[in-house]
Amino acid sequence: MNTKEIEILLDKYFEALTTVDEENILRSYFQREDIADHLKSVQSLFWLIERQKAEKTEIDHEERLMEKISLKKEKGLHQKRLFYFASSIAAIVLLFLSIIYFNTNEKPVPPAKYSPEEIQLAMIQTTNALNYISLKLNKGTSQLYHLQKFEPALHTLAKNLSKLDREIEKVNNQHNP
Amino acid sequence: MTAKEFCKQVLPLQDKIFRLAKKFFNSVDDADDAVQEVFHKLWTRKEDIDSFKSLEAFALIVTRNHCLDTIKAKKHHVTQLNLEHDIADSTSQQKNFENKDELVTVFKLLNELPELQRTIFHLRDVEGLEFDDIAEILSMNPVTVRVNLSRARKFIREKMIAIQNYEYKRD
């Protein structure tokens, strides 16, 4: 490839219009020692690219990777399975416990047997309790007698009102005979 | 997919992942750590692999994201001294080039590029990927990829010429 063609390619290269193949041609051209002087200004760019293309990792990544993922996989799966197993057992146990708990609580309490003395004692105590309650209740109602005072007052009010009525009627008659 | 099958698929990508990670960290050790991290991430997401055009594209997406996250988290900083060492070492082992300094200069210029342009330049010029593949990896338009690549290449050319003119005048 002559210098003219290289110049054209180089112009295309800086406009990013070259293909990968054309860029390979350019790079291999610039690896030569005997290039035209006016093209030397960009030579080191292609040297650097060539150098970077050749860079390689020097570590055995396969060994490290296999160690990492095969360990992780087994350990991870094992732990996961164990976790799922344990949690399902726990859930079942909880379910049974709750069924037993609620069933025993809902069963009606069977009527117990009491002796006649106990029944009598219970009767007396219940009566006493009820008496106590009614006593307190009566105390409250006894205060209601004050309501009786309303009745005479209402009577007087009614009397006075009828008097007023009559007076108004009288006044009306006098004005409109 | 067994661990063995997985290894067979991803191991050929180790150098590509290494090189891309090295672009970010400028350190061999960090790049090797990144390779392991990326492999492990691929393993945990191996069900997603089929939804990408290629395993290579998926691996490079994971690599870039991993590098960006790591740099963000650690505020990763690389001294220029390391860069020069790296270049000097790799050159001394190969053909004797006229000027190592020139290579170091270009290397520094590449590092001055914004992350996106530098990544595009790397994927195209070093890895030789097509615009469509780069566009998928960076989830952007192929035309935008081309524009950014042109910008990156021109930036380097202009800076190189400017530096050479300056040195010429000084001599």
Coordinates of C-alpha atoms in Angstrom, one line a residue:
Chain A
M1 CA 0.0 0.0 0.0
N2 CA 1.5 3.3 -1.0
T3 CA 1.7 6.5 1.0
K4 CA -1.1 8.2 -0.8
E5 CA -3.5 5.4 0.0
I6 CA -2.4 5.4 3.6
E7 CA -3.1 9.2 3.8
I8 CA -6.6 8.7 2.5
L9 CA -7.2 5.9 5.0
L10 CA -5.8 8.0 7.8
D11 CA -8.2 10.8 7.0
K12 CA -11.1 8.4 7.0
Y13 CA -9.7 7.0 10.3
F14 CA -9.9 10.3 12.1
E15 CA -13.5 10.8 10.9
A16 CA -14.2 7.2 12.2
L17 CA -15.3 6.1 8.7
T18 CA -12.8 3.2 8.4
T19 CA -13.8 -0.4 8.7
V20 CA -12.1 -2.7 11.2
D21 CA -10.1 -4.3 8.3
E22 CA -8.9 -0.9 7.1
E23 CA -7.8 0.0 10.6
N24 CA -5.8 -3.3 10.7
I25 CA -4.1 -2.2 7.5
L26 CA -3.2 1.2 9.0
R27 CA -1.9 -0.4 12.2
S28 CA 0.3 -2.8 10.4
Y29 CA 1.6 -0.1 8.1
F30 CA 2.7 2.0 11.1
Q31 CA 4.6 -0.9 12.6
R32 CA 7.2 -0.5 9.8
E33 CA 10.3 1.6 10.4
D34 CA 10.5 3.2 7.0
I35 CA 7.4 5.4 6.9
A36 CA 7.0 8.8 5.3
D37 CA 8.2 11.6 7.6
H38 CA 4.9 13.5 7.5
L39 CA 3.1 10.5 8.8
K40 CA 5.4 9.9 11.7
S41 CA 3.5 12.3 13.9
V42 CA 0.7 9.8 14.5
Q43 CA 2.9 6.7 14.5
S44 CA 3.1 6.3 18.3
L45 CA -0.7 6.1 18.5
F46 CA -0.7 3.0 16.4
W47 CA 2.3 1.6 18.3
L48 CA 0.4 2.0 21.6
I49 CA -2.7 0.4 20.2
E50 CA -0.6 -2.6 19.0
R51 CA 0.9 -2.9 22.4
Q52 CA -2.4 -2.7 24.2
K53 CA -3.9 -5.4 21.9
A54 CA -1.1 -7.8 23.0
E55 CA -1.8 -7.3 26.8
K56 CA -2.9 -10.4 28.6
T57 CA -3.7 -11.4 32.1
E58 CA -1.0 -13.6 33.6
I59 CA -3.1 -15.2 36.2
D60 CA -4.8 -18.7 36.0
H61 CA -8.3 -17.4 36.3
E62 CA -9.7 -20.9 35.5
E63 CA -8.5 -22.4 38.7
R64 CA -9.6 -19.5 40.9
L65 CA -13.0 -19.3 39.2
M66 CA -13.7 -23.0 39.4
E67 CA -12.7 -23.0 43.1
K68 CA -15.1 -20.1 43.7
I69 CA -18.2 -21.1 41.8
S70 CA -18.1 -24.9 42.5
L71 CA -17.7 -24.2 46.2
K72 CA -20.3 -21.5 46.2
K73 CA -22.7 -23.7 44.3
E74 CA -22.6 -26.7 46.6
K75 CA -22.5 -24.7 49.8
G76 CA -25.3 -22.4 48.6
L77 CA -27.6 -25.1 47.4
H78 CA -27.0 -27.2 50.5
Q79 CA -27.8 -24.3 52.8
K80 CA -30.8 -23.3 50.9
R81 CA -32.3 -26.8 50.9
L82 CA -31.6 -27.1 54.6
F83 CA -33.3 -23.8 55.2
Y84 CA -36.4 -24.7 53.2
F85 CA -36.6 -28.1 55.0
A86 CA -36.4 -26.6 58.4
S87 CA -38.9 -23.8 57.7
S88 CA -41.4 -26.3 56.3
I89 CA -41.1 -28.4 59.4
A90 CA -41.6 -25.4 61.6
A91 CA -44.6 -24.3 59.7
I92 CA -46.3 -27.7 60.0
V93 CA -45.6 -27.8 63.7
L94 CA -47.0 -24.3 64.2
L95 CA -50.1 -25.3 62.3
F96 CA -50.7 -28.4 64.4
L97 CA -50.1 -26.5 67.6
S98 CA -52.6 -23.8 66.7
I99 CA -55.3 -26.4 65.7
I100 CA -54.9 -28.1 69.1
Y101 CA -54.9 -24.9 71.0
F102 CA -58.0 -23.5 69.5
N103 CA -59.9 -26.8 69.6
T104 CA -59.3 -27.3 73.3
N105 CA -60.4 -23.8 74.0
E106 CA -63.7 -24.0 72.2
K107 CA -64.9 -27.2 73.9
P108 CA -67.9 -26.5 76.3
V109 CA -67.0 -26.9 80.0
P110 CA -69.0 -29.9 81.3
P111 CA -71.4 -29.2 84.2
A112 CA -69.6 -29.9 87.5
K113 CA -71.1 -31.8 90.4
Y114 CA -71.7 -29.7 93.5
S115 CA -72.8 -30.8 97.0
P116 CA -76.2 -29.4 98.4
E117 CA -74.3 -27.3 100.9
E118 CA -72.3 -25.6 98.1
I119 CA -75.5 -25.0 96.1
Q120 CA -77.1 -23.4 99.2
L121 CA -74.1 -21.3 99.8
A122 CA -74.0 -20.1 96.2
M123 CA -77.7 -19.3 96.4
I124 CA -77.2 -17.2 99.6
Q125 CA -74.3 -15.4 98.1
T126 CA -76.1 -14.7 94.9
T127 CA -79.2 -13.4 96.8
N128 CA -77.0 -11.1 98.9
A129 CA -75.3 -9.8 95.9
L130 CA -78.6 -9.0 94.1
N131 CA -79.9 -7.4 97.3
Y132 CA -76.9 -5.2 97.5
I133 CA -77.4 -4.1 93.9
S134 CA -81.1 -3.4 94.4
L135 CA -80.3 -1.4 97.6
K136 CA -77.9 0.8 95.7
L137 CA -80.4 1.1 92.9
N138 CA -83.2 2.2 95.3
K139 CA -81.0 4.8 96.9
G140 CA -80.7 6.3 93.4
T141 CA -84.4 6.2 92.6
S142 CA -85.3 7.7 96.0
Q143 CA -83.9 10.9 94.8
L144 CA -86.5 11.0 92.1
Y145 CA -89.2 12.1 94.6
H146 CA -88.2 15.7 94.0
L147 CA -90.0 15.4 90.7
Q148 CA -93.3 15.5 92.7
K149 CA -92.8 19.2 93.4
F150 CA -93.3 19.8 89.7
E151 CA -97.1 18.9 89.8
P152 CA -98.4 21.7 92.2
A153 CA -96.2 24.2 90.4
L154 CA -97.7 23.2 87.1
H155 CA -101.2 23.5 88.5
T156 CA -100.6 27.1 89.7
L157 CA -99.1 27.9 86.4
A158 CA -102.2 26.6 84.5
K159 CA -104.5 28.6 86.9
N160 CA -102.6 31.8 86.3
L161 CA -102.5 31.2 82.6
S162 CA -106.3 30.8 82.4
K163 CA -106.6 34.0 84.4
L164 CA -104.4 35.8 81.9
D165 CA -106.5 34.4 79.1
R166 CA -109.7 35.8 80.6
E167 CA -108.2 39.2 81.2
I168 CA -107.0 39.4 77.6
E169 CA -110.5 38.4 76.4
K170 CA -112.0 41.2 78.6
V171 CA -109.6 43.8 77.1
N172 CA -110.5 42.6 73.6
N173 CA -114.2 42.9 74.2
Q174 CA -113.8 46.5 75.5
H175 CA -111.9 47.6 72.4
N176 CA -114.1 45.9 69.8
P177 CA -117.7 46.0 71.1
Chain B
M1 CA -25.2 -24.9 33.1
T2 CA -22.5 -26.6 35.1
A3 CA -19.5 -24.8 36.4
K4 CA -17.3 -26.6 33.8
E5 CA -19.5 -25.5 30.9
F6 CA -19.6 -22.0 32.3
C7 CA -15.8 -21.8 32.5
K8 CA -15.4 -23.0 29.0
Q9 CA -17.7 -20.2 27.8
V10 CA -16.3 -17.3 29.8
L11 CA -12.6 -18.1 30.0
P12 CA -11.8 -17.0 26.4
L13 CA -13.0 -13.6 27.4
Q14 CA -10.6 -13.1 30.3
D15 CA -8.1 -11.0 28.3
K16 CA -10.8 -8.8 26.9
I17 CA -12.2 -8.2 30.4
F18 CA -8.7 -7.7 31.8
R19 CA -7.8 -5.1 29.2
L20 CA -11.0 -3.1 29.6
A21 CA -10.6 -3.2 33.4
K22 CA -7.0 -2.1 33.1
K23 CA -8.1 0.9 31.1
F24 CA -10.1 2.0 34.1
F25 CA -7.7 1.1 36.9
N26 CA -4.3 1.3 35.1
S27 CA -3.2 -1.4 37.4
V28 CA -2.6 -5.1 36.6
D29 CA -3.6 -6.3 40.1
D30 CA -6.9 -4.4 40.1
A31 CA -7.6 -5.6 36.6
D32 CA -7.1 -9.2 37.6
D33 CA -9.4 -8.7 40.6
A34 CA -11.9 -7.3 38.2
V35 CA -11.7 -10.3 36.0
Q36 CA -12.6 -12.5 38.9
E37 CA -15.4 -10.2 40.1
V38 CA -16.9 -10.1 36.6
F39 CA -16.7 -13.9 36.1
H40 CA -18.5 -14.3 39.4
K41 CA -21.2 -11.8 38.5
L42 CA -21.7 -13.6 35.2
W43 CA -22.0 -16.8 37.1
T44 CA -24.7 -15.5 39.4
R45 CA -26.6 -14.0 36.4
K46 CA -26.0 -16.8 34.0
E47 CA -29.8 -17.0 33.3
D48 CA -29.6 -13.5 31.8
I49 CA -26.9 -14.4 29.3
D50 CA -29.3 -15.5 26.6
S51 CA -31.1 -12.1 26.5
F52 CA -27.9 -10.4 25.2
K53 CA -26.7 -10.6 21.6
S54 CA -23.5 -12.2 22.7
L55 CA -21.8 -13.4 25.9
E56 CA -18.9 -11.0 25.0
A57 CA -21.2 -8.0 25.0
F58 CA -22.8 -9.0 28.3
A59 CA -19.4 -9.6 29.8
L60 CA -18.1 -6.2 28.7
I61 CA -21.2 -4.4 30.0
V62 CA -20.7 -6.1 33.4
T63 CA -17.0 -5.2 33.3
R64 CA -17.6 -1.5 32.6
N65 CA -20.3 -1.2 35.3
H66 CA -18.2 -3.0 37.8
C67 CA -15.2 -0.7 37.1
L68 CA -17.3 2.4 37.3
D69 CA -18.9 1.3 40.5
T70 CA -15.5 0.4 42.0
I71 CA -14.0 3.7 41.0
K72 CA -17.0 5.6 42.4
A73 CA -16.9 3.7 45.7
K74 CA -13.1 3.8 46.3
K75 CA -12.3 7.1 44.6
H76 CA -9.7 5.1 42.8
H77 CA -6.7 7.2 41.9
V78 CA -3.8 6.1 39.8
T79 CA -0.5 8.1 39.7
Q80 CA 1.1 8.9 36.4
L81 CA 4.3 7.3 37.7
N82 CA 2.6 3.9 37.5
L83 CA 1.6 4.5 33.9
E84 CA 5.1 5.3 32.8
H85 CA 6.5 2.3 34.6
D86 CA 3.9 0.1 32.9
I87 CA 4.8 1.4 29.4
A88 CA 8.5 1.3 30.0
D89 CA 8.3 -2.4 31.2
S90 CA 6.2 -3.6 28.3
T91 CA 8.3 -1.8 25.7
S92 CA 11.6 -3.1 27.0
Q93 CA 10.4 -6.6 26.5
Q94 CA 9.5 -6.1 22.8
K95 CA 11.1 -4.6 19.8
N96 CA 13.3 -1.6 20.5
F97 CA 11.3 1.4 19.6
E98 CA 12.9 4.8 19.0
N99 CA 11.1 6.7 21.7
K100 CA 9.4 5.3 24.8
D101 CA 8.5 8.9 25.8
E102 CA 6.3 9.2 22.8
L103 CA 4.3 6.1 23.9
V104 CA 4.0 7.5 27.4
T105 CA 2.7 10.8 26.0
V106 CA 0.0 9.0 23.9
F107 CA -0.9 6.9 26.9
K108 CA -1.4 10.0 29.0
L109 CA -3.5 11.6 26.3
L110 CA -5.7 8.5 26.2
N111 CA -6.2 8.9 29.9
E112 CA -7.2 12.5 29.5
L113 CA -10.2 11.5 27.4
P114 CA -13.7 11.4 29.0
E115 CA -14.6 7.9 30.2
L116 CA -17.1 7.3 27.4
Q117 CA -14.8 8.3 24.6
R118 CA -11.9 6.4 26.1
T119 CA -14.1 3.2 26.4
I120 CA -15.3 3.6 22.8
F121 CA -11.7 4.1 21.6
H122 CA -10.6 1.0 23.5
L123 CA -13.5 -1.2 22.3
R124 CA -12.9 -0.1 18.7
D125 CA -9.1 0.3 18.3
V126 CA -7.9 -2.3 20.8
E127 CA -10.6 -4.9 20.7
G128 CA -11.7 -4.3 17.1
L129 CA -15.4 -4.4 17.8
E130 CA -18.1 -3.2 15.3
F131 CA -20.0 0.0 16.0
D132 CA -23.3 -2.0 16.5
D133 CA -21.6 -4.1 19.2
I134 CA -20.1 -1.1 20.9
A135 CA -23.5 0.6 20.7
E136 CA -25.2 -2.4 22.4
I137 CA -22.5 -2.5 25.2
L138 CA -22.9 1.2 25.9
S139 CA -26.7 1.2 25.2
M140 CA -26.5 4.1 22.8
N141 CA -26.9 4.8 19.1
P142 CA -24.2 3.5 16.6
V143 CA -24.0 7.0 15.1
T144 CA -23.3 8.5 18.4
V145 CA -20.6 5.9 18.9
R146 CA -19.0 6.9 15.6
V147 CA -19.1 10.6 16.4
N148 CA -17.5 10.1 19.8
L149 CA -14.8 7.8 18.4
S150 CA -13.9 10.5 15.8
R151 CA -13.8 13.1 18.5
A152 CA -11.5 10.9 20.6
R153 CA -9.1 10.1 17.7
K154 CA -9.0 13.8 16.6
F155 CA -8.3 14.9 20.2
I156 CA -5.3 12.6 20.4
R157 CA -4.0 13.6 17.0
E158 CA -4.3 17.4 17.7
K159 CA -2.6 17.0 21.1
M160 CA 0.2 14.9 19.6
I161 CA 0.9 17.4 16.9
A162 CA 0.8 20.3 19.3
I163 CA 3.3 18.6 21.6
Q164 CA 5.6 17.7 18.7
N165 CA 5.5 21.3 17.4
Y166 CA 6.3 22.6 20.9
E167 CA 9.3 20.2 21.2
Y168 CA 10.5 21.0 17.7
K169 CA 10.5 24.7 18.5
R170 CA 12.3 24.1 21.7
D171 CA 15.1 22.1 20.0

